[in-house]
Amino acid sequence: MVTKEVSILNLNEYRAEKQAQSEKCSLQLHSMAIDYVNRSVNIREKVRAKHIFRNKLGLPANQALLEQLDEIFLDWFLFDYKTIQRTTIFNLFIKEMAKDLKEYEMIQAALCISAVMEPFVVTGQQRKDLFILKSMVGEISNVRFSDNRKLSLHKGSALMLRKVHGLEYDFALGPTMVFASKEECERIKHAYNNMKETQSDLTWRAFLKLQALEILPPLKQWSVIKE
């Protein structure tokens, strides 16, 4: 007869295994998508995207992107930029790979696609790489950061990151921006409330997706956490 304690232990082990699988799968898909950008995306699409990116951030057209801006550009280019066909690069990548992906990989790909760059404030820390984050619409998440990220976070830190939903906790995917102050997060929420006055059906996530670059603080007000 299986005891209650053994059943709970088995369930915990199962959840931990599935959590590890989802993180590994997402990171692999992300890495493969970057390879896809370098290998398969038309150079004219990249040029068009960089023109839009520089224009949105007020950068000179001929200025080479700094390292941290290059990371943000690649993340935006993968998940938020709309191609001439009105789809995202990550969607194109998954469509090309669909016949070779397992069911759980397709599920994880869908979770990556639905993730948005979102502002959060750190409200606590559970362990070295796991933080409690509060969104600007009041949602609380436990978010794990990659072990090799150089974290210098504390209670009250303001972040912007793309998090993927997990079974036990969520996890960060791609670059994480650290804002100079949490007032920058409040400014983003204020911009959302203003836009919602004229677009009553606008959701928080749709706003973040559509305004991914417009809502960024001035360049001097944020930095990227390094891997």
GROMACS .gro file of C-alpha atoms in nm:
model
  227
    1MET     CA    1   0.000   0.000   0.000
    2VAL     CA    2   0.135   0.344  -0.097
    3THR     CA    3   0.147   0.580   0.197
    4LYS     CA    4   0.038   0.941   0.177
    5GLU     CA    5   0.397   1.055   0.240
    6VAL     CA    6   0.530   0.847  -0.052
    7SER     CA    7   0.257   0.982  -0.281
    8ILE     CA    8   0.347   1.339  -0.190
    9LEU     CA    9   0.717   1.264  -0.244
   10ASN     CA   10   0.644   1.116  -0.586
   11LEU     CA   11   0.431   1.417  -0.679
   12ASN     CA   12   0.705   1.658  -0.572
   13GLU     CA   13   0.963   1.466  -0.771
   14TYR     CA   14   0.733   1.468  -1.075
   15ARG     CA   15   0.676   1.844  -1.049
   16ALA     CA   16   1.049   1.909  -1.009
   17GLU     CA   17   1.126   1.689  -1.311
   18LYS     CA   18   0.865   1.864  -1.526
   19GLN     CA   19   0.989   2.205  -1.410
   20ALA     CA   20   1.347   2.119  -1.510
   21GLN     CA   21   1.225   1.983  -1.843
   22SER     CA   22   1.028   2.298  -1.924
   23GLU     CA   23   1.320   2.527  -1.841
   24LYS     CA   24   1.568   2.321  -2.042
   25CYS     CA   25   1.329   2.302  -2.336
   26SER     CA   26   1.260   2.677  -2.337
   27LEU     CA   27   1.630   2.764  -2.322
   28GLN     CA   28   1.705   2.520  -2.604
   29LEU     CA   29   1.426   2.664  -2.820
   30HIS     CA   30   1.553   3.015  -2.746
   31SER     CA   31   1.907   2.919  -2.847
   32MET     CA   32   1.782   2.749  -3.164
   33ALA     CA   33   1.574   3.055  -3.250
   34ILE     CA   34   1.884   3.275  -3.226
   35ASP     CA   35   2.065   3.036  -3.460
   36TYR     CA   36   1.764   3.062  -3.692
   37VAL     CA   37   1.798   3.442  -3.694
   38ASN     CA   38   2.166   3.419  -3.787
   39ARG     CA   39   2.113   3.146  -4.045
   40SER     CA   40   1.778   3.202  -4.212
   41VAL     CA   41   1.633   3.549  -4.159
   42ASN     CA   42   1.657   3.774  -4.463
   43ILE     CA   43   1.914   4.053  -4.422
   44ARG     CA   44   1.657   4.308  -4.543
   45GLU     CA   45   1.428   4.205  -4.257
   46LYS     CA   46   1.712   4.263  -4.009
   47VAL     CA   47   1.793   4.601  -4.160
   48ARG     CA   48   1.426   4.703  -4.146
   49ALA     CA   49   1.401   4.590  -3.783
   50LYS     CA   50   1.716   4.775  -3.676
   51HIS     CA   51   1.589   5.091  -3.845
   52ILE     CA   52   1.264   5.068  -3.647
   53PHE     CA   53   1.454   4.985  -3.325
   54ARG     CA   54   1.690   5.283  -3.358
   55ASN     CA   55   1.404   5.514  -3.451
   56LYS     CA   56   1.192   5.409  -3.151
   57LEU     CA   57   1.484   5.463  -2.911
   58GLY     CA   58   1.600   5.786  -3.075
   59LEU     CA   59   1.938   5.647  -3.186
   60PRO     CA   60   2.134   5.778  -3.487
   61ALA     CA   61   2.076   5.563  -3.795
   62ASN     CA   62   2.444   5.483  -3.843
   63GLN     CA   63   2.529   5.419  -3.477
   64ALA     CA   64   2.642   5.067  -3.389
   65LEU     CA   65   2.437   4.918  -3.105
   66LEU     CA   66   2.607   4.885  -2.768
   67GLU     CA   67   2.627   4.530  -2.630
   68GLN     CA   68   2.333   4.569  -2.392
   69LEU     CA   69   2.121   4.729  -2.664
   70ASP     CA   70   2.211   4.448  -2.903
   71GLU     CA   71   2.072   4.197  -2.649
   72ILE     CA   72   1.749   4.394  -2.616
   73PHE     CA   73   1.723   4.427  -2.994
   74LEU     CA   74   1.759   4.052  -3.045
   75ASP     CA   75   1.493   3.977  -2.781
   76TRP     CA   76   1.252   4.231  -2.935
   77PHE     CA   77   1.334   4.108  -3.287
   78LEU     CA   78   1.253   3.748  -3.190
   79PHE     CA   79   0.931   3.799  -2.996
   80ASP     CA   80   0.778   4.142  -3.061
   81TYR     CA   81   0.888   4.270  -3.401
   82LYS     CA   82   0.632   4.209  -3.675
   83THR     CA   83   0.769   4.104  -4.012
   84ILE     CA   84   0.633   4.222  -4.344
   85GLN     CA   85   0.406   3.913  -4.326
   86ARG     CA   86   0.271   4.047  -3.991
   87THR     CA   87   0.409   3.765  -3.779
   88THR     CA   88   0.701   3.733  -3.538
   89ILE     CA   89   1.039   3.576  -3.607
   90PHE     CA   90   0.986   3.324  -3.325
   91ASN     CA   91   0.655   3.220  -3.482
   92LEU     CA   92   0.827   3.169  -3.817
   93PHE     CA   93   1.096   2.962  -3.647
   94ILE     CA   94   0.841   2.738  -3.470
   95LYS     CA   95   0.642   2.697  -3.792
   96GLU     CA   96   0.955   2.578  -3.972
   97MET     CA   97   1.048   2.342  -3.687
   98ALA     CA   98   0.695   2.213  -3.609
   99LYS     CA   99   0.732   1.877  -3.784
  100ASP     CA  100   1.045   1.797  -3.579
  101LEU     CA  101   0.918   1.909  -3.237
  102LYS     CA  102   0.763   1.681  -2.976
  103GLU     CA  103   0.428   1.767  -2.820
  104TYR     CA  104   0.578   1.899  -2.496
  105GLU     CA  105   0.819   2.115  -2.701
  106MET     CA  106   0.527   2.267  -2.893
  107ILE     CA  107   0.352   2.339  -2.563
  108GLN     CA  108   0.665   2.508  -2.430
  109ALA     CA  109   0.701   2.704  -2.753
  110ALA     CA  110   0.346   2.835  -2.706
  111LEU     CA  111   0.435   2.951  -2.354
  112CYS     CA  112   0.741   3.132  -2.489
  113ILE     CA  113   0.532   3.300  -2.758
  114SER     CA  114   0.281   3.426  -2.500
  115ALA     CA  115   0.550   3.569  -2.270
  116VAL     CA  116   0.596   3.948  -2.278
  117MET     CA  117   0.860   4.190  -2.154
  118GLU     CA  118   0.698   4.308  -1.830
  119PRO     CA  119   0.800   4.543  -1.545
  120PHE     CA  120   0.820   4.403  -1.192
  121VAL     CA  121   0.932   4.507  -0.846
  122VAL     CA  122   1.123   4.263  -0.623
  123THR     CA  123   0.930   4.204  -0.300
  124GLY     CA  124   1.136   3.917  -0.156
  125GLN     CA  125   1.390   3.642  -0.215
  126GLN     CA  126   1.345   3.270  -0.147
  127ARG     CA  127   1.694   3.153  -0.243
  128LYS     CA  128   1.997   3.276  -0.436
  129ASP     CA  129   1.833   3.251  -0.779
  130LEU     CA  130   1.461   3.265  -0.693
  131PHE     CA  131   1.289   3.598  -0.632
  132ILE     CA  132   0.936   3.706  -0.550
  133LEU     CA  133   0.821   3.965  -0.803
  134LYS     CA  134   0.512   4.183  -0.811
  135SER     CA  135   0.378   4.312  -1.142
  136MET     CA  136   0.227   4.656  -1.193
  137VAL     CA  137  -0.120   4.499  -1.205
  138GLY     CA  138  -0.073   4.326  -0.870
  139GLU     CA  139   0.021   3.972  -0.980
  140ILE     CA  140   0.276   3.791  -0.764
  141SER     CA  141   0.525   3.549  -0.922
  142ASN     CA  142   0.815   3.338  -0.803
  143VAL     CA  143   1.077   3.379  -1.076
  144ARG     CA  144   1.404   3.190  -1.113
  145PHE     CA  145   1.699   3.347  -1.286
  146SER     CA  146   1.972   3.149  -1.459
  147ASP     CA  147   2.242   3.039  -1.213
  148ASN     CA  148   2.514   3.211  -1.415
  149ARG     CA  149   2.354   3.555  -1.414
  150LYS     CA  150   2.536   3.814  -1.209
  151LEU     CA  151   2.247   3.921  -0.988
  152SER     CA  152   2.260   4.223  -0.761
  153LEU     CA  153   1.892   4.240  -0.677
  154HIS     CA  154   1.729   4.336  -0.350
  155LYS     CA  155   1.385   4.419  -0.217
  156GLY     CA  156   1.255   4.717  -0.410
  157SER     CA  157   1.463   4.652  -0.724
  158ALA     CA  158   1.273   4.736  -1.043
  159LEU     CA  159   1.309   4.500  -1.338
  160MET     CA  160   1.178   4.433  -1.683
  161LEU     CA  161   1.194   4.075  -1.805
  162ARG     CA  162   1.027   3.810  -2.016
  163LYS     CA  163   0.917   3.528  -1.786
  164VAL     CA  164   0.786   3.189  -1.893
  165HIS     CA  165   0.526   3.007  -1.683
  166GLY     CA  166   0.650   2.694  -1.504
  167LEU     CA  167   0.487   2.422  -1.296
  168GLU     CA  168   0.658   2.515  -0.968
  169TYR     CA  169   0.780   2.865  -1.048
  170ASP     CA  170   0.830   3.091  -1.348
  171PHE     CA  171   1.169   3.155  -1.505
  172ALA     CA  172   1.336   3.439  -1.693
  173LEU     CA  173   1.402   3.400  -2.065
  174GLY     CA  174   1.639   3.630  -2.250
  175PRO     CA  175   1.785   3.955  -2.112
  176THR     CA  176   1.669   4.118  -1.789
  177MET     CA  177   1.676   4.496  -1.751
  178VAL     CA  178   1.731   4.659  -1.414
  179PHE     CA  179   1.578   5.006  -1.381
  180ALA     CA  180   1.733   5.290  -1.185
  181SER     CA  181   1.417   5.316  -0.973
  182LYS     CA  182   1.071   5.164  -0.937
  183GLU     CA  183   0.925   5.494  -1.052
  184GLU     CA  184   1.003   5.374  -1.405
  185CYS     CA  185   0.764   5.082  -1.348
  186GLU     CA  186   0.495   5.319  -1.225
  187ARG     CA  187   0.548   5.536  -1.534
  188ILE     CA  188   0.480   5.232  -1.756
  189LYS     CA  189   0.162   5.152  -1.565
  190HIS     CA  190   0.054   5.516  -1.598
  191ALA     CA  191   0.109   5.496  -1.976
  192TYR     CA  192  -0.110   5.187  -1.986
  193ASN     CA  193  -0.390   5.355  -1.790
  194ASN     CA  194  -0.378   5.654  -2.025
  195MET     CA  195  -0.402   5.436  -2.334
  196LYS     CA  196  -0.682   5.231  -2.181
  197GLU     CA  197  -0.895   5.545  -2.151
  198THR     CA  198  -0.928   5.550  -2.530
  199GLN     CA  199  -0.903   5.171  -2.584
  200SER     CA  200  -1.123   5.021  -2.313
  201ASP     CA  201  -1.065   4.662  -2.426
  202LEU     CA  202  -0.684   4.694  -2.413
  203THR     CA  203  -0.529   4.433  -2.184
  204TRP     CA  204  -0.206   4.479  -1.989
  205ARG     CA  205  -0.029   4.207  -2.189
  206ALA     CA  206  -0.145   4.345  -2.524
  207PHE     CA  207  -0.022   4.689  -2.421
  208LEU     CA  208   0.322   4.551  -2.329
  209LYS     CA  209   0.345   4.360  -2.657
  210LEU     CA  210   0.244   4.655  -2.872
  211GLN     CA  211   0.443   4.917  -2.681
  212ALA     CA  212   0.754   4.705  -2.615
  213LEU     CA  213   1.000   4.979  -2.717
  214GLU     CA  214   0.798   5.294  -2.655
  215ILE     CA  215   0.765   5.223  -2.282
  216LEU     CA  216   1.138   5.173  -2.215
  217PRO     CA  217   1.291   5.438  -1.988
  218PRO     CA  218   1.570   5.662  -2.123
  219LEU     CA  219   1.884   5.458  -2.189
  220LYS     CA  220   2.068   5.597  -1.886
  221GLN     CA  221   1.793   5.468  -1.656
  222TRP     CA  222   1.850   5.095  -1.705
  223SER     CA  223   2.114   4.826  -1.757
  224VAL     CA  224   2.110   4.460  -1.862
  225ILE     CA  225   2.192   4.174  -1.624
  226LYS     CA  226   2.481   3.981  -1.771
  227GLU     CA  227   2.496   3.605  -1.816
   0.00000   0.00000   0.00000
